[in-house]
CSV table of C-alpha atoms in Angstrom, one decimal:
chain,number,residue,atom,x,y,z
A,1244,MET,CA,81.3,94.9,166.1
A,1245,GLN,CA,84.8,95.0,167.5
A,1246,VAL,CA,85.3,96.3,171.0
A,1247,ILE,CA,88.6,98.0,171.7
A,1248,GLY,CA,89.7,97.2,175.3
A,1249,LYS,CA,92.5,98.4,177.6
A,1250,GLU,CA,94.6,95.3,176.9
A,1251,GLU,CA,95.2,96.6,173.4
A,1252,PHE,CA,96.8,99.8,174.6
A,1253,SER,CA,100.3,100.2,176.0
A,1254,ASP,CA,100.6,101.0,179.8
A,1255,SER,CA,102.0,104.4,179.1
A,1256,LEU,CA,99.1,105.3,176.7
A,1257,ILE,CA,96.6,104.2,179.3
A,1258,ALA,CA,98.3,106.3,181.9
A,1259,LEU,CA,98.2,109.3,179.6
A,1260,GLN,CA,94.6,108.9,178.6
A,1261,GLY,CA,93.0,107.9,181.9
A,1262,ASP,CA,89.3,107.2,181.2
A,1263,LEU,CA,89.8,107.7,177.5
A,1264,ALA,CA,91.4,104.3,177.4
A,1265,ALA,CA,88.1,102.7,178.6
A,1266,PRO,CA,86.7,100.1,176.3
A,1267,PHE,CA,84.2,101.3,173.6
A,1268,THR,CA,82.6,99.9,170.5
A,1269,PRO,CA,83.9,101.5,167.3
A,1270,VAL,CA,81.3,103.0,164.9
A,1271,SER,CA,81.2,101.2,161.5
A,1272,LEU,CA,81.4,103.0,158.2
A,1273,GLU,CA,77.8,102.3,157.6
A,1274,GLU,CA,76.8,103.8,160.9
A,1275,GLY,CA,79.1,106.8,160.4
A,1276,ARG,CA,77.3,107.4,157.0
A,1277,ARG,CA,73.9,107.3,158.8
A,1278,ILE,CA,75.1,109.7,161.5
A,1279,VAL,CA,76.5,112.3,159.1
A,1280,LEU,CA,73.3,112.1,157.0
A,1281,GLU,CA,70.9,112.2,160.0
A,1282,GLN,CA,72.7,114.8,162.0
A,1283,PHE,CA,74.2,117.1,159.3
A,1284,GLY,CA,72.1,116.3,156.1
A,1285,ILE,CA,75.2,115.2,154.3
A,1286,SER,CA,75.4,112.1,152.0
A,1287,ALA,CA,79.0,111.0,151.7
A,1288,GLN,CA,81.4,108.1,151.3
A,1289,LEU,CA,83.4,107.6,154.5
A,1290,THR,CA,87.0,106.6,155.1
A,1291,ARG,CA,88.2,105.8,158.6
A,1292,PHE,CA,91.2,107.7,160.0
A,1293,ALA,CA,93.4,105.8,162.4
A,1294,THR,CA,93.0,107.5,165.8
A,1295,GLU,CA,93.8,106.6,169.3
A,1296,LYS,CA,90.6,107.5,171.3
A,1297,ASP,CA,87.6,108.2,169.0
A,1298,ASP,CA,86.0,107.4,165.7
A,1299,THR,CA,87.1,109.8,163.0
A,1300,PHE,CA,86.1,109.6,159.3
A,1301,ARG,CA,86.8,111.6,156.1
A,1302,CYS,CA,83.5,112.2,154.4
A,1303,ASP,CA,83.7,112.7,150.7
A,1304,CYS,CA,80.6,114.1,148.9
A,1305,SER,CA,79.7,113.7,145.2
A,1306,SER,CA,80.0,117.5,145.0
A,1307,GLY,CA,83.7,117.3,145.7
A,1308,GLN,CA,83.4,118.8,149.2
A,1309,SER,CA,85.1,116.8,152.0
A,1310,TYR,CA,84.5,116.9,155.8
A,1311,VAL,CA,85.8,115.2,158.9
A,1312,LEU,CA,83.2,113.5,161.1
A,1313,LYS,CA,84.5,113.1,164.7
A,1314,ILE,CA,82.6,110.8,167.0
A,1315,ALA,CA,84.1,111.3,170.5
A,1316,ASN,CA,85.1,108.6,172.8
A,1317,PRO,CA,82.2,107.9,175.2
A,1318,GLN,CA,84.4,109.0,178.1
A,1319,GLU,CA,85.4,112.3,176.5
A,1320,SER,CA,84.2,115.3,178.6
A,1321,PRO,CA,81.7,117.6,176.8
A,1322,ILE,CA,83.6,120.6,178.3
A,1323,GLU,CA,86.8,119.4,176.6
A,1324,LEU,CA,85.0,119.1,173.3
A,1325,SER,CA,83.5,122.5,173.8
A,1326,LEU,CA,87.0,123.9,174.2
A,1327,GLN,CA,88.2,122.3,171.0
A,1328,ILE,CA,85.2,123.7,169.1
A,1329,GLU,CA,85.3,127.2,170.6
A,1330,VAL,CA,89.0,127.6,170.0
A,1331,MET,CA,88.6,126.7,166.3
A,1332,GLN,CA,85.7,129.2,166.0
A,1333,HIS,CA,87.7,131.9,167.8
A,1334,ILE,CA,90.8,131.4,165.5
A,1335,GLY,CA,88.4,131.4,162.5
A,1336,ARG,CA,87.1,134.8,163.5
A,1337,ARG,CA,90.4,136.4,164.6
A,1338,ALA,CA,92.6,135.0,161.8
A,1339,PRO,CA,90.4,133.5,159.0
A,1340,GLN,CA,93.4,133.2,156.7
A,1341,LEU,CA,94.9,130.5,158.9
A,1342,PRO,CA,94.6,126.9,157.7
A,1343,ILE,CA,92.5,125.4,160.6
A,1344,PRO,CA,89.4,123.3,160.4
A,1345,ARG,CA,86.1,125.1,160.3
A,1346,VAL,CA,83.3,123.7,162.5
A,1347,TYR,CA,79.8,123.1,160.9
A,1348,PRO,CA,76.5,123.1,162.8
A,1349,ALA,CA,74.3,120.0,162.9
A,1350,LEU,CA,70.8,120.2,161.6
A,1351,ASP,CA,69.6,121.2,165.1
A,1352,GLY,CA,71.9,124.2,165.0
A,1353,GLY,CA,74.4,122.9,167.6
A,1354,TYR,CA,78.1,122.4,166.9
A,1355,LEU,CA,78.2,119.4,169.3
A,1356,THR,CA,75.4,116.9,169.1
A,1357,THR,CA,74.7,113.7,170.9
A,1358,VAL,CA,73.9,110.4,169.2
A,1359,VAL,CA,73.2,106.9,170.6
A,1360,THR,CA,75.2,104.4,168.6
A,1361,ALA,CA,74.0,100.9,167.6
A,1362,SER,CA,75.9,99.5,170.6
A,1363,GLY,CA,73.9,101.8,172.9
A,1364,GLU,CA,76.7,104.2,173.7
A,1365,SER,CA,76.0,107.9,174.0
A,1366,ARG,CA,78.6,109.7,171.8
A,1367,GLN,CA,79.3,113.4,171.1
A,1368,VAL,CA,79.6,114.2,167.4
A,1369,ARG,CA,81.0,117.2,165.5
A,1370,LEU,CA,81.7,118.0,161.8
A,1371,LEU,CA,84.8,119.8,160.6
A,1372,SER,CA,86.1,120.9,157.3
A,1373,PHE,CA,88.7,118.6,155.8
A,1374,LEU,CA,92.2,120.2,155.2
A,1375,PRO,CA,94.0,118.4,152.4
A,1376,GLY,CA,97.7,117.9,152.6
A,1377,THR,CA,100.4,115.5,153.7
A,1378,PRO,CA,101.0,114.6,157.4
A,1379,LEU,CA,104.4,116.0,158.6
A,1380,ASP,CA,105.6,112.5,159.5
A,1381,LYS,CA,105.3,111.6,155.8
A,1382,THR,CA,107.5,114.5,154.6
A,1383,THR,CA,111.1,115.7,154.9
A,1384,LEU,CA,111.2,119.2,156.1
A,1385,ASN,CA,113.8,121.7,155.0
A,1386,ALA,CA,114.7,124.9,156.7
A,1387,GLN,CA,112.0,126.8,154.8
A,1388,GLY,CA,109.4,124.3,155.8
A,1389,ARG,CA,110.4,124.6,159.4
A,1390,GLU,CA,110.3,128.3,159.2
A,1391,GLN,CA,106.8,128.2,157.8
A,1392,ILE,CA,105.6,126.0,160.6
A,1393,GLY,CA,107.1,128.4,163.1
A,1394,GLN,CA,105.3,131.3,161.4
A,1395,LEU,CA,102.0,129.4,161.5
A,1396,LEU,CA,102.5,128.6,165.2
A,1397,ALA,CA,103.2,132.3,165.9
A,1398,HIS,CA,100.0,133.4,164.1
A,1399,LEU,CA,98.0,130.8,166.0
A,1400,ARG,CA,99.4,132.1,169.3
A,1401,LEU,CA,98.5,135.6,168.4
A,1402,ALA,CA,95.0,134.5,167.3
A,1403,THR,CA,94.4,132.8,170.6
A,1404,ALA,CA,95.9,135.5,172.9
A,1405,ASP,CA,92.5,136.7,174.0
A,1406,PHE,CA,90.8,133.3,174.1
A,1407,ALA,CA,89.3,132.1,177.3
A,1408,HIS,CA,87.4,128.9,178.2
A,1409,PRO,CA,86.5,127.1,181.5
A,1410,ALA,CA,88.5,124.0,180.4
A,1411,GLU,CA,91.6,125.9,179.1
A,1412,SER,CA,93.8,125.0,182.1
A,1413,ARG,CA,93.3,121.2,181.6
């Protein structure tokens, strides 16, 4: 397995990420398939997303359903991950029409579960719905597109107006 170390990151990225730039061993596609099956009961083909600090996979099932498996950096704080999960759940309740990922529980009922990887690292895992589309950096936005993004951001702000979490002031 390939170990990603600090020497492969720019100095500015290391400064921004702090401990998240610590070396870790990436999870293979095969191990990701095992994790999503054992933890969520989902058999899928996985495709790795390029990410800066964790292992993230698109999980495509034969049923046509797609998910995103996120295996957090070993240094990622569980309280930060809890914030991410809880804000998505809050928005889902307050504004279910908004296009945000939905969080799925693991077989044990939790939305954040711990696995020990083949390299012996303890990693936090969560499963989200996959939102199809084109990344903004791959498009050319016109005025209407920019307006739609502004409207979406306004709706997100309204949906989170009453959200509170211990890690929100990070």
